[in-house]
PDB file of C-alpha atoms and ligand atoms in Angstrom:
ATOM      1  CA  MET F  12      14.959  17.860  -6.922  1.00 82.00           C
ATOM      2  CA  LEU F  13      15.535  18.490  -4.035  1.00 87.00           C
ATOM      3  CA  LEU F  14      12.851  20.194  -2.864  1.00 91.00           C
ATOM      4  CA  ILE F  15      10.390  17.759  -5.409  1.00 91.00           C
ATOM      5  CA  LEU F  16      11.707  14.829  -2.556  1.00 91.00           C
ATOM      6  CA  VAL F  17      10.784  16.791   0.123  1.00 92.00           C
ATOM      7  CA  ILE F  18       6.845  17.638  -0.759  1.00 91.00           C
ATOM      8  CA  ILE F  19       6.294  15.032  -1.910  1.00 91.00           C
ATOM      9  CA  LEU F  20       7.448  13.566   1.595  1.00 91.00           C
ATOM     10  CA  VAL F  21       5.278  15.881   3.230  1.00 91.00           C
ATOM     11  CA  ALA F  22       2.151  14.930   1.554  1.00 90.00           C
ATOM     12  CA  GLY F  23       2.838  11.771   1.866  1.00 88.00           C
ATOM     13  CA  ILE F  24       2.711  11.750   5.678  1.00 84.00           C
ATOM     14  CA  PHE F  25      -0.579  14.503   5.506  1.00 81.00           C
ATOM     15  CA  TYR F  26      -1.194  11.510   3.799  1.00 78.00           C
ATOM     16  CA  LEU F  27      -0.865   8.719   5.961  1.00 75.00           C
ATOM     17  CA  THR F  28      -2.003  10.689   9.171  1.00 70.00           C
ATOM     18  CA  PHE F  29      -5.480  11.157   7.326  1.00 64.00           C
ATOM     19  CA  ASN F  30      -5.886   7.416   6.388  1.00 58.00           C
ATOM     20  CA  SER F  31      -5.044   6.406   9.600  1.00 53.00           C
ATOM     21  CA  LYS F  32      -8.838   7.793  11.694  1.00 55.00           C
ATOM     22  CA  SER F  33     -10.689   4.637  10.459  1.00 52.00           C
ATOM     23  CA  ASN F  34     -10.370   0.971  12.136  1.00 72.00           C
ATOM     24  CA  LYS F  35     -12.533  -0.891  10.293  1.00 88.00           C
ATOM     25  CA  ILE F  36     -10.670  -4.293   9.838  1.00 92.00           C
ATOM     26  CA  GLY F  37     -10.499  -5.135   5.640  1.00 94.00           C
ATOM     27  CA  ASN F  38     -10.873  -7.928   3.408  1.00 95.00           C
ATOM     28  CA  TYR F  39      -8.758  -6.408   0.289  1.00 96.00           C
ATOM     29  CA  ILE F  40      -5.156  -4.623   0.021  1.00 96.00           C
ATOM     30  CA  LYS F  41      -5.090  -2.361  -3.116  1.00 96.00           C
ATOM     31  CA  VAL F  42      -2.024  -2.104  -5.073  1.00 97.00           C
ATOM     32  CA  THR F  43      -0.824   1.128  -6.720  1.00 97.00           C
ATOM     33  CA  VAL F  44       2.351   1.588  -8.264  1.00 97.00           C
ATOM     34  CA  ASP F  45       2.795   5.564  -9.772  1.00 95.00           C
ATOM     35  CA  GLY F  46      -0.714   6.083  -9.348  1.00 95.00           C
ATOM     36  CA  LYS F  47      -2.034   3.442 -11.740  1.00 96.00           C
ATOM     37  CA  ILE F  48      -4.401   0.432 -10.200  1.00 96.00           C
ATOM     38  CA  TYR F  49      -2.166  -2.595 -10.225  1.00 97.00           C
ATOM     39  CA  GLY F  50      -3.777  -5.198  -9.403  1.00 96.00           C
ATOM     40  CA  THR F  51      -6.625  -5.580  -6.124  1.00 96.00           C
ATOM     41  CA  TYR F  52      -5.560  -8.666  -3.910  1.00 97.00           C
ATOM     42  CA  SER F  53      -7.511 -11.229  -1.198  1.00 96.00           C
ATOM     43  CA  LEU F  54      -6.611 -10.538   2.389  1.00 97.00           C
ATOM     44  CA  ASP F  55      -8.351 -14.543   3.564  1.00 96.00           C
ATOM     45  CA  ASN F  56      -5.248 -15.721   0.381  1.00 96.00           C
ATOM     46  CA  ASP F  57      -2.189 -15.720   2.380  1.00 97.00           C
ATOM     47  CA  GLN F  58       0.764 -14.767  -0.710  1.00 98.00           C
ATOM     48  CA  ARG F  59       3.431 -13.565  -2.004  1.00 98.00           C
ATOM     49  CA  ILE F  60       2.748 -10.403  -4.914  1.00 98.00           C
ATOM     50  CA  GLU F  61       5.993  -9.650  -6.361  1.00 97.00           C
ATOM     51  CA  ILE F  62       6.386  -5.855  -8.294  1.00 97.00           C
ATOM     52  CA  LYS F  63       9.387  -5.054 -10.066  1.00 96.00           C
ATOM     53  CA  THR F  64       9.325  -0.703 -11.990  1.00 94.00           C
ATOM     54  CA  ASN F  65      11.429   0.896 -13.300  1.00 93.00           C
ATOM     55  CA  GLU F  66      12.887  -1.602 -15.495  1.00 94.00           C
ATOM     56  CA  GLU F  67      13.038  -4.265 -12.679  1.00 95.00           C
ATOM     57  CA  GLU F  68      15.485  -1.897 -11.254  1.00 96.00           C
ATOM     58  CA  TRP F  69      13.120  -1.522  -7.974  1.00 96.00           C
ATOM     59  CA  ILE F  70      11.674  -3.983  -6.285  1.00 97.00           C
ATOM     60  CA  ASN F  71       8.652  -4.928  -3.722  1.00 98.00           C
ATOM     61  CA  ILE F  72       7.305  -8.204  -1.340  1.00 98.00           C
ATOM     62  CA  ILE F  73       4.464  -7.575  -1.048  1.00 98.00           C
ATOM     63  CA  VAL F  74       3.362 -10.160   1.819  1.00 98.00           C
ATOM     64  CA  ILE F  75      -0.491 -10.965   2.706  1.00 98.00           C
ATOM     65  CA  ASN F  76      -0.724 -13.115   6.119  1.00 97.00           C
ATOM     66  CA  GLU F  77      -3.487 -14.133   7.876  1.00 96.00           C
ATOM     67  CA  GLY F  78      -5.356 -11.249   7.050  1.00 96.00           C
ATOM     68  CA  LYS F  79      -2.545  -8.588   7.092  1.00 97.00           C
ATOM     69  CA  VAL F  80       0.033  -7.557   4.897  1.00 98.00           C
ATOM     70  CA  HIS F  81       3.054  -6.097   5.449  1.00 98.00           C
ATOM     71  CA  MET F  82       5.587  -5.171   2.832  1.00 98.00           C
ATOM     72  CA  GLU F  83       8.398  -7.990   2.750  1.00 98.00           C
ATOM     73  CA  GLN F  84      11.661  -6.929   1.222  1.00 97.00           C
ATOM     74  CA  ALA F  85      11.830  -3.624  -1.034  1.00 97.00           C
ATOM     75  CA  ASN F  86      15.411  -2.644  -2.429  1.00 97.00           C
ATOM     76  CA  CYS F  87      13.987   1.672  -1.958  1.00 97.00           C
ATOM     77  CA  PRO F  88      16.586   3.924  -0.294  1.00 96.00           C
ATOM     78  CA  ASP F  89      14.880   4.820   2.988  1.00 96.00           C
ATOM     79  CA  GLY F  90      13.023   1.277   3.856  1.00 96.00           C
ATOM     80  CA  TYR F  91      10.097   2.758   5.112  1.00 96.00           C
ATOM     81  CA  CYS F  92       7.719   0.873   4.107  1.00 97.00           C
ATOM     82  CA  ILE F  93       9.782  -2.239   5.517  1.00 97.00           C
ATOM     83  CA  ASP F  94       9.860  -0.285   8.453  1.00 97.00           C
ATOM     84  CA  LYS F  95       5.415   0.582   8.427  1.00 96.00           C
ATOM     85  CA  GLY F  96       4.942  -3.267   9.583  1.00 97.00           C
ATOM     86  CA  ASN F  97       1.433  -4.703   9.457  1.00 97.00           C
ATOM     87  CA  ILE F  98      -1.642  -3.387   8.458  1.00 97.00           C
ATOM     88  CA  ASN F  99      -5.306  -4.630   7.951  1.00 96.00           C
ATOM     89  CA  LYS F 100      -7.630  -1.789   8.858  1.00 94.00           C
ATOM     90  CA  THR F 101      -9.532   0.002   5.828  1.00 90.00           C
ATOM     91  CA  ASN F 102      -8.076   3.187   4.443  1.00 84.00           C
ATOM     92  CA  GLN F 103      -4.284   2.227   6.542  1.00 94.00           C
ATOM     93  CA  THR F 104      -1.800   2.176   3.873  1.00 96.00           C
ATOM     94  CA  ILE F 105       2.068   1.385   3.234  1.00 97.00           C
ATOM     95  CA  VAL F 106       3.504   3.506   0.504  1.00 97.00           C
ATOM     96  CA  CYS F 107       6.875   3.092  -0.640  1.00 97.00           C
ATOM     97  CA  LEU F 108       7.582   6.918  -1.647  1.00 96.00           C
ATOM     98  CA  PRO F 109      10.277   6.041  -4.014  1.00 96.00           C
ATOM     99  CA  HIS F 110       8.609   4.042  -6.281  1.00 97.00           C
ATOM    100  CA  LYS F 111       5.355   5.178  -5.524  1.00 96.00           C
ATOM    101  CA  VAL F 112       3.501   1.957  -4.572  1.00 97.00           C
ATOM    102  CA  VAL F 113       1.160   2.070  -2.477  1.00 97.00           C
ATOM    103  CA  VAL F 114      -0.518  -0.315  -0.467  1.00 97.00           C
ATOM    104  CA  GLU F 115      -3.996   0.385   0.314  1.00 96.00           C
ATOM    105  CA  ILE F 116      -7.343  -1.584   2.989  1.00 95.00           C
ATOM    106  CA  ILE F 117      -9.832  -1.740   1.375  1.00 94.00           C
ATOM    107  CA  GLN F 118     -13.435  -3.133   2.040  1.00 92.00           C
ATOM    108  CA  LYS F 119     -15.242  -5.528  -1.102  1.00 91.00           C
ATOM    109  CA  ASP F 120     -18.913  -6.418  -0.542  1.00 89.00           C
ATOM    110  CA  VAL F 121     -19.373 -10.335  -1.615  1.00 87.00           C
ATOM    111  CA  LYS F 122     -20.045  -8.850  -4.868  1.00 89.00           C
ATOM    112  CA  GLY F 123     -16.642  -8.280  -6.099  1.00 87.00           C
ATOM    113  CA  ASN F 124     -17.242  -4.216  -5.630  1.00 89.00           C
ATOM    114  CA  GLU F 125     -15.248  -1.789  -3.477  1.00 87.00           C
ATOM    115  CA  VAL F 126     -17.277  -0.337  -0.044  1.00 86.00           C
ATOM    116  CA  ASP F 127     -16.795   3.630   0.123  1.00 73.00           C
ATOM    117  CA  ASP F 128     -17.541   3.597   3.794  1.00 60.00           C
ATOM    118  CA  VAL F 129     -15.110   7.100   4.066  1.00 53.00           C
ATOM    119  CA  VAL F 130     -17.439   9.558   6.039  1.00 50.00           C
ATOM    120  CA  LYS F 131     -16.289  12.877   7.038  1.00 45.00           C
TER     121      LYS F 131
HETATM  122 ZN1   ZN I 219      10.270   1.901   0.294  1.00 79.28          ZN
END
């Protein structure tokens, strides 16, 4: 069990490091829960997104405020997602590993399609 947690943590750190390279300001967030897309939300609209998982035991509250997004509240054991603070650049993420919640900044074009401008 502990080993699995460590592996997930290391993978998460690699993921975050990799994702911090891009620096374009995004206009949407994509929320993923347990690998499935939960929803996308415009950064232009200040809003509060409450996510309850694991039979409503796990709570994450994502807040969009003035074009930036942060994890307002979470009852996860580590609290790293809250420590992450505000993000607004494409490919930046807020990851709540214990709750498998990922908030990713994306760019959508006028038609609402996700722009994949990742250059490697
Ligand atoms: Zn968390």
